[in-house]
Every structure is written in C-alpha cells, then in structure tokens.
Amino acid sequence: MQSRTPSLSPRPRGVLRRLAVLAAALMAAVPVISSPAVADEPAADAASYPVYVNERGANRPDLVQYGSTRSTVVYDVFAYTCDTGGCYSNGGALPSQATYEAKVKEYMGANQFGGVATAPVVLDFEAIELTQVATGQTATNAYNLWRQLLTWTRNAAPQAPICHYGYDWLTQNQALIKQLHTDNLLNCFAPRAYFNDGQSLASWDSNLDASVARDRAMAPSHPIYPYVSPTAFPSETFVPGNTWAHMFAAVKAKTDGVVVWEPSIRDANACAWISQHSYEMGVITGTGSTGPLRASATMPSGSCIVNRGTTTSIPVTITNTSTTTTAATQMQSFTGTTGFSGSWQYWNVPSLAPGATWNTTLPMTIAATQTAGTALLHIRTGLSDTRWAVIVK
C-alpha cells in the first residue's frame, strides 16, 4: 500500500514501501505495563468487530495472538497500466487466467499472508485504481480490466469478500466503481486510512468520514474495511498510543472491520503502540485485564523488549486498584504462551489496602525457538489477570 497523503485532490504516486521502524521515537522508551493508563478496562463493546492483519516474513508481530484474523493483500506484481489504447502488464500482454489465479492463491498461502479463506482478499493495483486513472477511454479500459481480474479473483478465492485498495475520499470515475459493486464483482471496500506526519486527528477523521460516506452511498450492504498502520507516513515512526486509540474508536464506530497493514517490530519505539493495541484488542475480544490487582513489570532495559534464548529477572509490582481491601492470594504459574516460562520468587500476595503495592520478581526464560516479534503474556493472581505485551528480539 502506498504512503500517499490523504487529500481531496489526487497527488503524485509514491513508491510502495514496506513498513520499517525508524530509530526516531515519538516518545521515550516506556516501562512495560499491561495496558494504557486507564482506571479499568471496559467489557467488550464490539466483540463481533473483525480486526484483520496483513503480515508476513520474519519477526512479524503475530497479531493473531491478540485476536486478529489473517487476511490477504494481492500486490501488483503484474505492473498493470491502462491508456486510451488498452491495458498492459509490464508494458506488454496481460497474464493468462491461470497465471493470475495462481498468484492470488500464492498470496493467500502460508508462505505469504496465510489469509483465512473467508477473510477479505484486497487487490492493491494502484496504477489502475479507478479514482487514479484519467476519465474517458482510459477509465473504460481500466474498468473492463477490473471486471476480468475480479472474476478471476473470485475463482481463486470463492469464499472471500473481495475489495480493491482505494483512495475512497476521491470520486473520479465513481460511476464505474459503483457498477463493479452493483454487479457484486467487488463486495467490500478497503479505503486507505493511514495517519500522516503532522496530520491532525480532525483531518484524519475528515478523510475517513469522506471515504465512509462515499462507500455507504455506493453500496450500503457492502462492508468497509479501512487499512490502518501503526506508523505514520512518510517518516514511518510509530504513532502515539492515544492516536492509535483514537483511530480504533473511529473505525469501530463507523466501519465494519479494519485491516492492520504489515506492521513491523524492530525496536523499542513500538512499545507504546503494542501496549495500546493489546488493550484495544482486549476490549474487542472481551479478554481485557480483570480483577482488582494490576501488575506492572519493568524490564532491566527500561523498555518492553525481551530477548530470545535468555533468562531475565523482571521486577513485578502488584497494585490494588480497587477501593476496598483485597484478600490474600497467590501468584499463578507463568504458563500459556509458547516459548515463555518462569517461576515467581515470591508467590504469596498479602492482603492489600486500596492503592497498596507488593513486589516480587519473575526470572523469565524465553526459548531461542520463539519466533513471533511480540508476545501477549498474562500475569495472574487468584484475583486478577493482567495483560502484558512485550517485543521479542
């Protein structure tokens, strides 16, 4: 997906780039905590709201463990273009149906995105996206190519909703896009909803609202799955946690699901984001932190990073966040997440008055074979369960 700045008028195309974590941080490294600074996590308010993820390659965050579903994006390896004379692939003949369908299945496969059969398949063919091509014969040629490609995509992915990644706040050639939806060749929308450097939340809201309004008017029954990213463009620095919270609140209120595009985790700049994302997914799935006792853990590094193949002694503080005194309880065995293990230094948690704390230490071992770039962990007592998101290096 291109890192194009939203606008109500077309802008020049950028170069497709994978997300990368830059060294510049939007905030200082933060101690590992289970969730953002909130009094309590609400019950699930959108348990049926699907959160899809496009992720592949080494060290991917594995957002499935937080409650996401893997979906598929098909990139434009055929380099489609159209002009008044016709449409082309790499400047020449278009691929055969068999070649095209094989590529769609490849992107859906385990070696690429591993998308679930019923999850959206999004075609990212931006050079022929109908809001981006010239009106007239060029648009007609692109429209006819879309009809062919969408028919082939349906053959390759018969159970999936099919969307095309688009700049849905723009309205050029809108009648042609609407016809593709009317004919059910397209049966979902996938608007770009990334955050841009220096953009205000109001500006981001305005572009999302314009996209949703266009799409609802065009095909009210077709779901809208905007594409979001934890990094802002073009700097590719991670957005603050409160920005991610704002974006999630907006898409949950206005759309039918969301796709997190190829997040990449490489350093501590992602700590605030993964903590906030863990919280948001806890709300959506109804599995947020529970109970009066909340745990906070501070890595010796001062960030949320843990290292594979090592054992790290992690100080943990238990705090009574309720307004009543808690009964004595015990720390629970640290199990349940593949590749992580540890035995508490002190197990017996005393009775705690409101606001009181108690400290213990967890010598936590991470297996060298653990592969995900992040991990959703739990610190449990007999009275509570605190979600804890870490980055794994």
mmCIF file of N, CA, C and O in Angstrom, residues 146-214:
data_model
loop_
_atom_site.group_PDB
_atom_site.id
_atom_site.type_symbol
_atom_site.label_atom_id
_atom_site.label_comp_id
_atom_site.label_asym_id
_atom_site.label_seq_id
_atom_site.Cartn_x
_atom_site.Cartn_y
_atom_site.Cartn_z
ATOM 1 N N TRP A 146 -10.614 -4.459 -14.767
ATOM 2 C CA TRP A 146 -11.058 -4.801 -13.416
ATOM 3 C C TRP A 146 -12.101 -5.911 -13.444
ATOM 4 O O TRP A 146 -12.065 -6.837 -12.622
ATOM 5 N N ARG A 147 -13.059 -5.841 -14.352
ATOM 6 C CA ARG A 147 -14.098 -6.873 -14.423
ATOM 7 C C ARG A 147 -13.468 -8.249 -14.669
ATOM 8 O O ARG A 147 -13.879 -9.249 -14.050
ATOM 9 N N GLN A 148 -12.498 -8.311 -15.531
ATOM 10 C CA GLN A 148 -11.834 -9.576 -15.801
ATOM 11 C C GLN A 148 -11.064 -10.066 -14.591
ATOM 12 O O GLN A 148 -11.176 -11.237 -14.190
ATOM 13 N N LEU A 149 -10.271 -9.175 -13.973
ATOM 14 C CA LEU A 149 -9.447 -9.578 -12.832
ATOM 15 C C LEU A 149 -10.296 -9.979 -11.636
ATOM 16 O O LEU A 149 -9.951 -10.924 -10.908
ATOM 17 N N LEU A 150 -11.386 -9.283 -11.420
ATOM 18 C CA LEU A 150 -12.248 -9.610 -10.284
ATOM 19 C C LEU A 150 -12.934 -10.957 -10.483
ATOM 20 O O LEU A 150 -13.124 -11.725 -9.526
ATOM 21 N N THR A 151 -13.319 -11.251 -11.704
ATOM 22 C CA THR A 151 -13.901 -12.563 -11.989
ATOM 23 C C THR A 151 -12.889 -13.666 -11.726
ATOM 24 O O THR A 151 -13.201 -14.698 -11.112
ATOM 25 N N TRP A 152 -11.654 -13.457 -12.136
ATOM 26 C CA TRP A 152 -10.604 -14.442 -11.880
ATOM 27 C C TRP A 152 -10.304 -14.560 -10.378
ATOM 28 O O TRP A 152 -10.063 -15.654 -9.871
ATOM 29 N N THR A 153 -10.336 -13.426 -9.692
ATOM 30 C CA THR A 153 -10.084 -13.456 -8.240
ATOM 31 C C THR A 153 -11.144 -14.276 -7.532
ATOM 32 O O THR A 153 -10.837 -15.050 -6.616
ATOM 33 N N ARG A 154 -12.404 -14.123 -7.953
ATOM 34 C CA ARG A 154 -13.477 -14.908 -7.345
ATOM 35 C C ARG A 154 -13.245 -16.400 -7.574
ATOM 36 O O ARG A 154 -13.493 -17.218 -6.668
ATOM 37 N N ASN A 155 -12.737 -16.789 -8.721
ATOM 38 C CA ASN A 155 -12.432 -18.200 -8.967
ATOM 39 C C ASN A 155 -11.347 -18.698 -8.019
ATOM 40 O O ASN A 155 -11.391 -19.841 -7.546
ATOM 41 N N ALA A 156 -10.366 -17.855 -7.771
ATOM 42 C CA ALA A 156 -9.242 -18.255 -6.921
ATOM 43 C C ALA A 156 -9.597 -18.223 -5.438
ATOM 44 O O ALA A 156 -9.009 -18.965 -4.646
ATOM 45 N N ALA A 157 -10.531 -17.350 -5.045
ATOM 46 C CA ALA A 157 -10.886 -17.165 -3.632
ATOM 47 C C ALA A 157 -12.404 -17.147 -3.501
ATOM 48 O O ALA A 157 -13.003 -16.099 -3.226
ATOM 49 N N PRO A 158 -13.058 -18.287 -3.691
ATOM 50 C CA PRO A 158 -14.520 -18.305 -3.780
ATOM 51 C C PRO A 158 -15.256 -17.924 -2.509
ATOM 52 O O PRO A 158 -16.419 -17.506 -2.570
ATOM 53 N N GLN A 159 -14.619 -18.034 -1.351
ATOM 54 C CA GLN A 159 -15.299 -17.748 -0.087
ATOM 55 C C GLN A 159 -15.008 -16.346 0.454
ATOM 56 O O GLN A 159 -15.620 -15.932 1.427
ATOM 57 N N ALA A 160 -14.078 -15.635 -0.145
ATOM 58 C CA ALA A 160 -13.589 -14.379 0.429
ATOM 59 C C ALA A 160 -14.377 -13.176 -0.060
ATOM 60 O O ALA A 160 -14.751 -13.114 -1.240
ATOM 61 N N PRO A 161 -14.607 -12.189 0.810
ATOM 62 C CA PRO A 161 -15.013 -10.876 0.308
ATOM 63 C C PRO A 161 -13.859 -10.309 -0.527
ATOM 64 O O PRO A 161 -12.694 -10.482 -0.157
ATOM 65 N N ILE A 162 -14.172 -9.661 -1.622
ATOM 66 C CA ILE A 162 -13.124 -9.121 -2.493
ATOM 67 C C ILE A 162 -13.255 -7.608 -2.543
ATOM 68 O O ILE A 162 -14.315 -7.068 -2.882
ATOM 69 N N CYS A 163 -12.175 -6.922 -2.184
ATOM 70 C CA CYS A 163 -12.124 -5.471 -2.200
ATOM 71 C C CYS A 163 -10.962 -5.037 -3.079
ATOM 72 O O CYS A 163 -10.054 -5.823 -3.352
ATOM 73 N N HIS A 164 -10.962 -3.783 -3.487
ATOM 74 C CA HIS A 164 -9.750 -3.218 -4.064
ATOM 75 C C HIS A 164 -9.328 -2.054 -3.175
ATOM 76 O O HIS A 164 -10.150 -1.273 -2.706
ATOM 77 N N TYR A 165 -8.024 -2.016 -2.897
ATOM 78 C CA TYR A 165 -7.473 -0.955 -2.060
ATOM 79 C C TYR A 165 -7.626 0.371 -2.792
ATOM 80 O O TYR A 165 -7.234 0.497 -3.954
ATOM 81 N N GLY A 166 -8.229 1.350 -2.121
ATOM 82 C CA GLY A 166 -8.532 2.579 -2.834
ATOM 83 C C GLY A 166 -8.418 3.831 -2.002
ATOM 84 O O GLY A 166 -8.310 3.797 -0.775
ATOM 85 N N TYR A 167 -8.471 4.948 -2.737
ATOM 86 C CA TYR A 167 -8.438 6.281 -2.144
ATOM 87 C C TYR A 167 -9.871 6.802 -2.164
ATOM 88 O O TYR A 167 -10.269 7.602 -2.995
ATOM 89 N N ASP A 168 -10.666 6.302 -1.207
ATOM 90 C CA ASP A 168 -12.116 6.414 -1.301
ATOM 91 C C ASP A 168 -12.655 7.792 -0.959
ATOM 92 O O ASP A 168 -13.860 8.026 -1.071
ATOM 93 N N TRP A 169 -11.780 8.702 -0.535
ATOM 94 C CA TRP A 169 -12.244 10.078 -0.356
ATOM 95 C C TRP A 169 -12.291 10.808 -1.704
ATOM 96 O O TRP A 169 -12.794 11.914 -1.802
ATOM 97 N N LEU A 170 -11.745 10.177 -2.766
ATOM 98 C CA LEU A 170 -11.788 10.742 -4.115
ATOM 99 C C LEU A 170 -12.962 10.155 -4.888
ATOM 100 O O LEU A 170 -13.385 9.023 -4.627
ATOM 101 N N THR A 171 -13.490 10.895 -5.844
ATOM 102 C CA THR A 171 -14.720 10.464 -6.515
ATOM 103 C C THR A 171 -14.584 10.344 -8.028
ATOM 104 O O THR A 171 -15.578 10.123 -8.713
ATOM 105 N N GLN A 172 -13.375 10.472 -8.564
ATOM 106 C CA GLN A 172 -13.201 10.353 -10.010
ATOM 107 C C GLN A 172 -13.624 8.957 -10.479
ATOM 108 O O GLN A 172 -13.294 7.961 -9.854
ATOM 109 N N ASN A 173 -14.352 8.905 -11.584
ATOM 110 C CA ASN A 173 -14.843 7.649 -12.164
ATOM 111 C C ASN A 173 -15.689 6.843 -11.190
ATOM 112 O O ASN A 173 -15.738 5.605 -11.240
ATOM 113 N N GLN A 174 -16.389 7.541 -10.316
ATOM 114 C CA GLN A 174 -17.159 6.868 -9.267
ATOM 115 C C GLN A 174 -18.251 5.980 -9.852
ATOM 116 O O GLN A 174 -18.546 4.908 -9.299
ATOM 117 N N ALA A 175 -18.872 6.380 -10.969
ATOM 118 C CA ALA A 175 -19.938 5.565 -11.550
ATOM 119 C C ALA A 175 -19.424 4.188 -11.961
ATOM 120 O O ALA A 175 -20.136 3.178 -11.845
ATOM 121 N N LEU A 176 -18.176 4.128 -12.439
ATOM 122 C CA LEU A 176 -17.608 2.843 -12.837
ATOM 123 C C LEU A 176 -17.346 1.964 -11.617
ATOM 124 O O LEU A 176 -17.591 0.746 -11.649
ATOM 125 N N ILE A 177 -16.840 2.559 -10.550
ATOM 126 C CA ILE A 177 -16.608 1.793 -9.318
ATOM 127 C C ILE A 177 -17.931 1.278 -8.774
ATOM 128 O O ILE A 177 -18.053 0.112 -8.363
ATOM 129 N N LYS A 178 -18.945 2.134 -8.806
ATOM 130 C CA LYS A 178 -20.260 1.722 -8.315
ATOM 131 C C LYS A 178 -20.786 0.534 -9.099
ATOM 132 O O LYS A 178 -21.383 -0.385 -8.528
ATOM 133 N N GLN A 179 -20.571 0.510 -10.416
ATOM 134 C CA GLN A 179 -21.062 -0.602 -11.227
ATOM 135 C C GLN A 179 -20.407 -1.910 -10.836
ATOM 136 O O GLN A 179 -21.054 -2.964 -10.812
ATOM 137 N N LEU A 180 -19.117 -1.875 -10.494
ATOM 138 C CA LEU A 180 -18.441 -3.084 -10.040
ATOM 139 C C LEU A 180 -19.074 -3.616 -8.761
ATOM 140 O O LEU A 180 -19.154 -4.840 -8.553
ATOM 141 N N HIS A 181 -19.508 -2.711 -7.889
ATOM 142 C CA HIS A 181 -20.197 -3.125 -6.668
ATOM 143 C C HIS A 181 -21.622 -3.578 -6.966
ATOM 144 O O HIS A 181 -22.102 -4.565 -6.385
ATOM 145 N N THR A 182 -22.307 -2.881 -7.843
ATOM 146 C CA THR A 182 -23.672 -3.266 -8.199
ATOM 147 C C THR A 182 -23.703 -4.685 -8.771
ATOM 148 O O THR A 182 -24.606 -5.473 -8.474
ATOM 149 N N ASP A 183 -22.696 -5.011 -9.558
ATOM 150 C CA ASP A 183 -22.605 -6.346 -10.152
ATOM 151 C C ASP A 183 -21.976 -7.362 -9.206
ATOM 152 O O ASP A 183 -21.777 -8.527 -9.586
ATOM 153 N N ASN A 184 -21.648 -6.924 -8.003
ATOM 154 C CA ASN A 184 -21.092 -7.782 -6.953
ATOM 155 C C ASN A 184 -19.749 -8.395 -7.329
ATOM 156 O O ASN A 184 -19.313 -9.379 -6.730
ATOM 157 N N LEU A 185 -19.072 -7.793 -8.293
ATOM 158 C CA LEU A 185 -17.697 -8.202 -8.558
ATOM 159 C C LEU A 185 -16.795 -7.735 -7.426
ATOM 160 O O LEU A 185 -15.862 -8.440 -7.019
ATOM 161 N N LEU A 186 -17.040 -6.548 -6.931
ATOM 162 C CA LEU A 186 -16.496 -6.074 -5.661
ATOM 163 C C LEU A 186 -17.610 -6.153 -4.630
ATOM 164 O O LEU A 186 -18.729 -5.699 -4.886
ATOM 165 N N ASN A 187 -17.319 -6.739 -3.469
ATOM 166 C CA ASN A 187 -18.367 -6.803 -2.436
ATOM 167 C C ASN A 187 -17.867 -6.346 -1.067
ATOM 168 O O ASN A 187 -18.445 -6.675 -0.041
ATOM 169 N N CYS A 188 -16.791 -5.575 -1.056
ATOM 170 C CA CYS A 188 -16.353 -4.887 0.146
ATOM 171 C C CYS A 188 -15.483 -3.716 -0.272
ATOM 172 O O CYS A 188 -15.063 -3.617 -1.426
ATOM 173 N N PHE A 189 -15.242 -2.810 0.669
ATOM 174 C CA PHE A 189 -14.402 -1.636 0.436
ATOM 175 C C PHE A 189 -13.167 -1.724 1.331
ATOM 176 O O PHE A 189 -13.245 -2.205 2.462
ATOM 177 N N ALA A 190 -12.035 -1.221 0.830
ATOM 178 C CA ALA A 190 -10.792 -1.202 1.611
ATOM 179 C C ALA A 190 -10.108 0.146 1.441
ATOM 180 O O ALA A 190 -9.070 0.260 0.784
ATOM 181 N N PRO A 191 -10.671 1.205 2.022
ATOM 182 C CA PRO A 191 -10.075 2.539 1.854
ATOM 183 C C PRO A 191 -8.783 2.695 2.640
ATOM 184 O O PRO A 191 -8.605 2.095 3.707
ATOM 185 N N ARG A 192 -7.896 3.525 2.111
ATOM 186 C CA ARG A 192 -6.683 3.891 2.824
ATOM 187 C C ARG A 192 -7.039 4.802 3.973
ATOM 188 O O ARG A 192 -7.718 5.817 3.787
ATOM 189 N N ALA A 193 -6.596 4.454 5.187
ATOM 190 C CA ALA A 193 -6.876 5.277 6.364
ATOM 191 C C ALA A 193 -5.630 5.382 7.234
ATOM 192 O O ALA A 193 -5.691 5.290 8.461
ATOM 193 N N TYR A 194 -4.481 5.588 6.604
ATOM 194 C CA TYR A 194 -3.236 5.734 7.340
ATOM 195 C C TYR A 194 -3.125 7.146 7.918
ATOM 196 O O TYR A 194 -3.766 8.085 7.456
ATOM 197 N N PHE A 195 -2.263 7.259 8.924
ATOM 198 C CA PHE A 195 -2.012 8.546 9.563
ATOM 199 C C PHE A 195 -0.741 9.136 8.961
ATOM 200 O O PHE A 195 0.207 8.414 8.678
ATOM 201 N N ASN A 196 -0.737 10.438 8.757
ATOM 202 C CA ASN A 196 0.390 11.096 8.114
ATOM 203 C C ASN A 196 1.119 12.019 9.080
ATOM 204 O O ASN A 196 0.506 12.592 9.993
ATOM 205 N N ASP A 197 2.411 12.153 8.892
ATOM 206 C CA ASP A 197 3.206 13.051 9.737
ATOM 207 C C ASP A 197 2.577 14.442 9.754
ATOM 208 O O ASP A 197 2.268 15.008 8.696
ATOM 209 N N GLY A 198 2.400 14.978 10.953
ATOM 210 C CA GLY A 198 1.873 16.323 11.084
ATOM 211 C C GLY A 198 0.367 16.439 10.913
ATOM 212 O O GLY A 198 -0.192 17.527 11.066
ATOM 213 N N GLN A 199 -0.288 15.340 10.609
ATOM 214 C CA GLN A 199 -1.731 15.393 10.402
ATOM 215 C C GLN A 199 -2.455 15.510 11.739
ATOM 216 O O GLN A 199 -2.089 14.867 12.721
ATOM 217 N N SER A 200 -3.504 16.302 11.783
ATOM 218 C CA SER A 200 -4.314 16.405 12.993
ATOM 219 C C SER A 200 -5.318 15.260 13.029
ATOM 220 O O SER A 200 -5.666 14.668 11.990
ATOM 221 N N LEU A 201 -5.797 14.945 14.223
ATOM 222 C CA LEU A 201 -6.818 13.919 14.335
ATOM 223 C C LEU A 201 -8.077 14.331 13.589
ATOM 224 O O LEU A 201 -8.753 13.496 12.969
ATOM 225 N N ALA A 202 -8.396 15.626 13.613
ATOM 226 C CA ALA A 202 -9.580 16.113 12.900
ATOM 227 C C ALA A 202 -9.441 15.895 11.395
ATOM 228 O O ALA A 202 -10.415 15.536 10.721
ATOM 229 N N SER A 203 -8.239 16.111 10.857
ATOM 230 C CA SER A 203 -8.012 15.900 9.443
ATOM 231 C C SER A 203 -8.139 14.423 9.085
ATOM 232 O O SER A 203 -8.745 14.057 8.066
ATOM 233 N N TRP A 204 -7.565 13.554 9.911
ATOM 234 C CA TRP A 204 -7.692 12.120 9.679
ATOM 235 C C TRP A 204 -9.155 11.707 9.728
ATOM 236 O O TRP A 204 -9.635 10.947 8.878
ATOM 237 N N ASP A 205 -9.896 12.213 10.709
ATOM 238 C CA ASP A 205 -11.332 11.919 10.810
ATOM 239 C C ASP A 205 -12.069 12.354 9.555
ATOM 240 O O ASP A 205 -12.954 11.639 9.057
ATOM 241 N N SER A 206 -11.726 13.520 9.034
ATOM 242 C CA SER A 206 -12.405 14.058 7.862
ATOM 243 C C SER A 206 -12.232 13.145 6.659
ATOM 244 O O SER A 206 -13.187 12.886 5.911
ATOM 245 N N ASN A 207 -11.024 12.645 6.456
ATOM 246 C CA ASN A 207 -10.787 11.747 5.334
ATOM 247 C C ASN A 207 -11.499 10.412 5.518
ATOM 248 O O ASN A 207 -12.056 9.862 4.553
ATOM 249 N N LEU A 208 -11.484 9.883 6.729
ATOM 250 C CA LEU A 208 -12.220 8.645 6.975
ATOM 251 C C LEU A 208 -13.713 8.856 6.734
ATOM 252 O O LEU A 208 -14.374 8.029 6.090
ATOM 253 N N ASP A 209 -14.249 9.967 7.231
ATOM 254 C CA ASP A 209 -15.677 10.239 7.053
ATOM 255 C C ASP A 209 -16.036 10.367 5.580
ATOM 256 O O ASP A 209 -17.093 9.891 5.140
ATOM 257 N N ALA A 210 -15.168 11.015 4.795
ATOM 258 C CA ALA A 210 -15.435 11.155 3.362
ATOM 259 C C ALA A 210 -15.438 9.791 2.678
ATOM 260 O O ALA A 210 -16.281 9.523 1.811
ATOM 261 N N SER A 211 -14.511 8.926 3.065
ATOM 262 C CA SER A 211 -14.466 7.586 2.487
ATOM 263 C C SER A 211 -15.716 6.790 2.832
ATOM 264 O O SER A 211 -16.328 6.145 1.975
ATOM 265 N N VAL A 212 -16.093 6.829 4.099
ATOM 266 C CA VAL A 212 -17.264 6.068 4.533
ATOM 267 C C VAL A 212 -18.530 6.580 3.857
ATOM 268 O O VAL A 212 -19.371 5.793 3.403
ATOM 269 N N ALA A 213 -18.664 7.894 3.750
ATOM 270 C CA ALA A 213 -19.850 8.461 3.113
ATOM 271 C C ALA A 213 -19.941 8.031 1.656
ATOM 272 O O ALA A 213 -21.022 7.648 1.170
ATOM 273 N N ARG A 214 -18.821 8.078 0.941
ATOM 274 C CA ARG A 214 -18.820 7.661 -0.456
ATOM 275 C C ARG A 214 -19.204 6.201 -0.587
ATOM 276 O O ARG A 214 -20.041 5.810 -1.407
#
